[in-house]
Coordinates of C-alpha atoms in Angstrom, one line a residue:
Chain A
D1 CA -13.3 14.7 2.7
A2 CA -9.7 13.6 1.7
M3 CA -8.2 11.9 5.2
V4 CA -4.8 11.6 4.0
I5 CA -3.7 14.7 1.5
Q6 CA -0.4 14.8 -0.5
N7 CA 1.0 17.5 -2.2
P8 CA 1.7 17.7 -5.1
R9 CA 0.2 15.5 -7.7
Y10 CA 2.7 15.7 -9.9
Q11 CA 6.1 16.8 -9.3
V12 CA 9.1 17.5 -11.4
T13 CA 12.7 18.1 -10.8
Q14 CA 16.2 17.9 -12.3
F15 CA 18.7 15.2 -12.0
G16 CA 20.4 16.1 -8.6
K17 CA 18.1 19.0 -7.0
P18 CA 16.6 18.0 -4.1
V19 CA 13.1 17.8 -3.7
T20 CA 10.7 17.6 -1.0
L21 CA 7.1 15.7 -0.9
S22 CA 4.2 16.7 1.8
C23 CA 1.7 14.7 3.5
S24 CA -0.5 15.5 6.1
Q25 CA -3.8 13.5 7.7
T26 CA -7.0 14.7 9.3
L27 CA -7.3 11.1 11.2
N28 CA -4.7 11.7 14.2
H29 CA -3.0 8.7 13.3
N30 CA -0.3 8.1 15.1
V31 CA 1.6 6.2 12.2
M32 CA 2.7 7.3 9.0
Y33 CA 4.0 6.1 6.2
W34 CA 6.2 6.4 3.0
Y35 CA 6.4 4.1 0.3
Q36 CA 8.0 4.0 -3.2
Q37 CA 6.0 2.8 -5.9
K38 CA 7.4 1.9 -9.8
S39 CA 5.2 0.8 -12.2
S40 CA 4.1 -2.1 -11.8
Q41 CA 5.6 -3.1 -8.9
A42 CA 4.0 -3.8 -5.4
P43 CA 5.0 -0.7 -2.9
K44 CA 7.9 -0.8 -1.3
L45 CA 8.3 0.7 2.1
L46 CA 10.9 2.9 2.4
F47 CA 10.0 4.3 6.3
H48 CA 7.5 5.2 9.1
Y49 CA 6.9 7.4 11.8
Y50 CA 5.1 6.1 15.0
D51 CA 4.7 9.3 16.8
K52 CA 7.7 11.0 17.1
D53 CA 10.0 7.5 16.7
F54 CA 11.7 7.3 12.9
N55 CA 11.4 3.9 11.7
N56 CA 14.0 3.6 8.8
E57 CA 14.1 0.3 6.2
A58 CA 17.3 -1.5 6.0
D59 CA 17.4 -1.0 2.5
T60 CA 16.2 2.7 2.3
P61 CA 18.7 4.7 0.7
D62 CA 20.3 7.8 2.6
N63 CA 19.3 9.7 -0.4
F64 CA 16.0 9.7 1.0
Q65 CA 15.0 11.2 4.4
S66 CA 11.7 12.1 6.3
R67 CA 10.3 14.8 8.3
R68 CA 7.5 14.5 11.2
P69 CA 7.2 17.9 12.6
N70 CA 4.0 17.2 14.2
T71 CA 1.1 14.3 14.3
S72 CA -0.3 15.9 11.2
F73 CA 2.3 16.3 9.2
C74 CA 5.0 14.2 7.3
F75 CA 7.9 15.1 4.7
L76 CA 9.6 13.2 2.3
D77 CA 13.1 14.7 1.1
I78 CA 15.1 13.3 -1.9
R79 CA 18.7 14.8 -0.9
S80 CA 19.8 14.1 -5.0
P81 CA 17.3 13.0 -6.8
G82 CA 18.5 10.4 -9.4
L83 CA 16.9 9.1 -12.8
G84 CA 16.2 5.8 -10.7
D85 CA 14.3 7.6 -7.9
A86 CA 11.0 8.1 -10.6
A87 CA 7.9 7.0 -9.2
M88 CA 4.9 6.9 -7.4
Y89 CA 5.5 8.0 -3.5
L90 CA 3.0 7.3 -1.4
C91 CA 2.0 8.5 2.3
A92 CA -0.4 6.3 4.4
T93 CA -1.4 6.5 7.9
S94 CA -2.9 4.0 10.4
R95 CA -3.7 4.0 14.0
D96 CA -1.4 1.6 15.8
R97 CA 1.6 -0.8 13.6
L98 CA -0.4 -2.5 10.9
A99 CA 1.4 -6.0 12.5
S100 CA -0.6 -5.3 15.8
G101 CA -3.8 -5.8 14.5
A102 CA -6.7 -5.2 11.9
Y103 CA -5.8 -1.9 11.7
E104 CA -7.2 0.3 8.7
Q105 CA -4.5 1.6 6.6
Y106 CA -5.5 4.9 4.4
F107 CA -3.8 5.6 1.4
G108 CA -3.1 9.4 -0.3
P109 CA -3.1 10.0 -3.7
G110 CA 0.0 9.6 -4.5
T111 CA 2.9 11.6 -5.7
R112 CA 3.7 11.5 -8.6
L113 CA 7.7 12.1 -9.5
T114 CA 9.4 12.7 -12.4
V115 CA 13.2 13.2 -12.6
T116 CA 14.7 15.0 -15.7
Chain B
K1 CA 11.8 -16.1 3.6
N2 CA 8.7 -14.2 4.2
Q3 CA 7.1 -14.1 0.8
V4 CA 3.8 -13.4 -0.8
E5 CA 2.7 -15.0 -3.7
Q6 CA -0.1 -13.5 -5.7
S7 CA -1.8 -15.6 -8.9
P8 CA -2.6 -15.0 -11.7
Q9 CA -0.8 -12.0 -12.5
S10 CA -2.9 -10.8 -14.7
L11 CA -6.7 -11.8 -15.5
I12 CA -9.1 -10.4 -18.2
I13 CA -12.7 -11.2 -17.8
L14 CA -16.4 -9.7 -19.4
E15 CA -18.2 -7.7 -17.3
G16 CA -20.7 -8.9 -15.0
K17 CA -18.6 -12.4 -14.6
N18 CA -17.1 -13.6 -11.3
C19 CA -13.4 -14.0 -11.0
T20 CA -11.7 -15.1 -7.9
L21 CA -7.9 -14.0 -7.4
Q22 CA -5.4 -16.3 -4.9
C23 CA -3.0 -15.3 -2.6
N24 CA -0.3 -17.9 -0.7
Y25 CA 2.5 -16.4 2.0
T26 CA 5.1 -18.0 4.0
V27 CA 4.8 -15.2 5.9
S28 CA 5.4 -16.2 9.8
P29 CA 4.0 -15.1 12.7
F30 CA 1.1 -14.5 10.8
S31 CA -1.0 -11.7 12.3
N32 CA -3.0 -10.1 9.3
L33 CA -4.0 -10.7 5.8
R34 CA -5.3 -7.5 3.8
W35 CA -6.9 -6.8 0.4
Y36 CA -6.5 -3.6 -1.1
K37 CA -7.3 -2.6 -4.6
Q38 CA -5.0 0.1 -6.5
D39 CA -6.8 2.3 -9.4
T40 CA -4.2 3.1 -11.6
G41 CA -2.3 6.0 -11.0
R42 CA -4.1 6.7 -6.8
G43 CA -3.3 5.3 -3.7
P44 CA -4.3 1.8 -2.4
V45 CA -7.7 1.4 -1.0
S46 CA -8.2 -1.4 1.7
L47 CA -11.2 -4.1 0.8
T48 CA -10.8 -6.5 3.7
I49 CA -8.7 -7.2 6.8
M50 CA -8.8 -10.7 8.2
T51 CA -6.9 -12.0 11.7
F52 CA -5.7 -15.5 12.4
S53 CA -9.2 -16.4 13.5
E54 CA -11.5 -15.2 10.7
N55 CA -11.9 -17.3 7.6
T56 CA -14.1 -15.2 5.3
K57 CA -15.0 -11.3 5.2
S58 CA -17.1 -9.4 3.0
N59 CA -17.3 -6.1 1.4
G60 CA -19.9 -5.5 -1.0
R61 CA -19.1 -7.7 -4.1
Y62 CA -16.0 -8.5 -2.6
T63 CA -15.2 -11.8 -0.3
A64 CA -12.0 -12.4 1.0
T65 CA -11.4 -15.7 2.4
L66 CA -8.2 -16.9 4.8
D67 CA -7.2 -20.3 5.2
A68 CA -4.4 -19.9 8.3
D69 CA -3.3 -24.3 8.0
T70 CA -2.4 -24.0 4.3
K71 CA -1.4 -20.2 4.1
Q72 CA -4.1 -19.3 1.5
S73 CA -6.1 -16.4 0.7
S74 CA -8.6 -16.1 -2.2
L75 CA -10.8 -12.7 -3.1
H76 CA -13.8 -13.3 -5.0
I77 CA -15.4 -10.5 -7.0
T78 CA -19.1 -10.9 -8.0
A79 CA -20.8 -9.9 -10.8
S80 CA -17.6 -7.7 -12.2
Q81 CA -18.3 -4.1 -13.2
L82 CA -16.0 -2.0 -15.2
S83 CA -15.0 -0.2 -12.2
D84 CA -13.3 -3.6 -10.8
S85 CA -10.2 -3.0 -13.4
A86 CA -8.0 -2.1 -11.4
S87 CA -4.6 -4.2 -9.4
Y88 CA -5.9 -6.1 -6.2
I89 CA -3.0 -6.3 -3.9
C90 CA -2.5 -8.9 -1.1
V91 CA -0.7 -7.6 2.0
V92 CA 0.1 -10.1 4.9
S93 CA 1.5 -8.8 8.3
A94 CA 4.0 -10.2 10.5
N95 CA 6.9 -9.1 12.4
K96 CA 7.2 -6.8 8.9
V97 CA 4.3 -6.1 6.2
I98 CA 4.9 -7.7 3.4
F99 CA 3.0 -6.8 -0.5
G100 CA 2.0 -9.0 -2.6
K101 CA 2.7 -8.0 -6.7
G102 CA -0.7 -7.5 -7.0
T103 CA -3.3 -8.8 -9.7
R104 CA -4.1 -7.1 -12.4
L105 CA -7.9 -7.2 -13.4
H106 CA -9.0 -6.4 -16.3
I107 CA -13.2 -5.6 -17.2
L108 CA -14.0 -5.6 -20.8
P109 CA -17.6 -4.9 -21.5

């Protein structure tokens, strides 16, 4: 059974039109992450939540926001998508922060975002 | 500067052959090192996690090694299968989590 679910799998949006990607988990993990991955590149961490505590990466543009209304769900909001925001967006979870120990990190299948 | 370097960038081998992928890191202080497999268009899947005190860990045909002194890790794939065609990503955790750029592995029949 899928443990980290992302919807939709494919999203097309227009330049400048707000878009929301969603992620849900059945693992009851404390930490949820959002990564951006462009073609042939490593995933780039945008931000993560430790429970309700939001942790933004220093180089994440203000255009990217996130919400975590409860343990199970986390959303990525892109307020004004540009052509450069076209990418695969990966959601992941872990029981605790990865640097704290050998905690497994589980990734969702990703949402492929196209900006027209 | 914290870095994770993987080599080779890409690799092509015949089905049934073995291969070894390399990961060198300068991340400090070190907490753990992970290897992930990422199929095209999918999310990464964890293969192994190793902490400072571990120097080898296996997951089926995948065996990871870690030399914390030289800050090197390798992922050895035995008897490769077509389904092993994927990107393999090395991730090192310290106070931040640093991703390598991955090795793209192609298995030919």
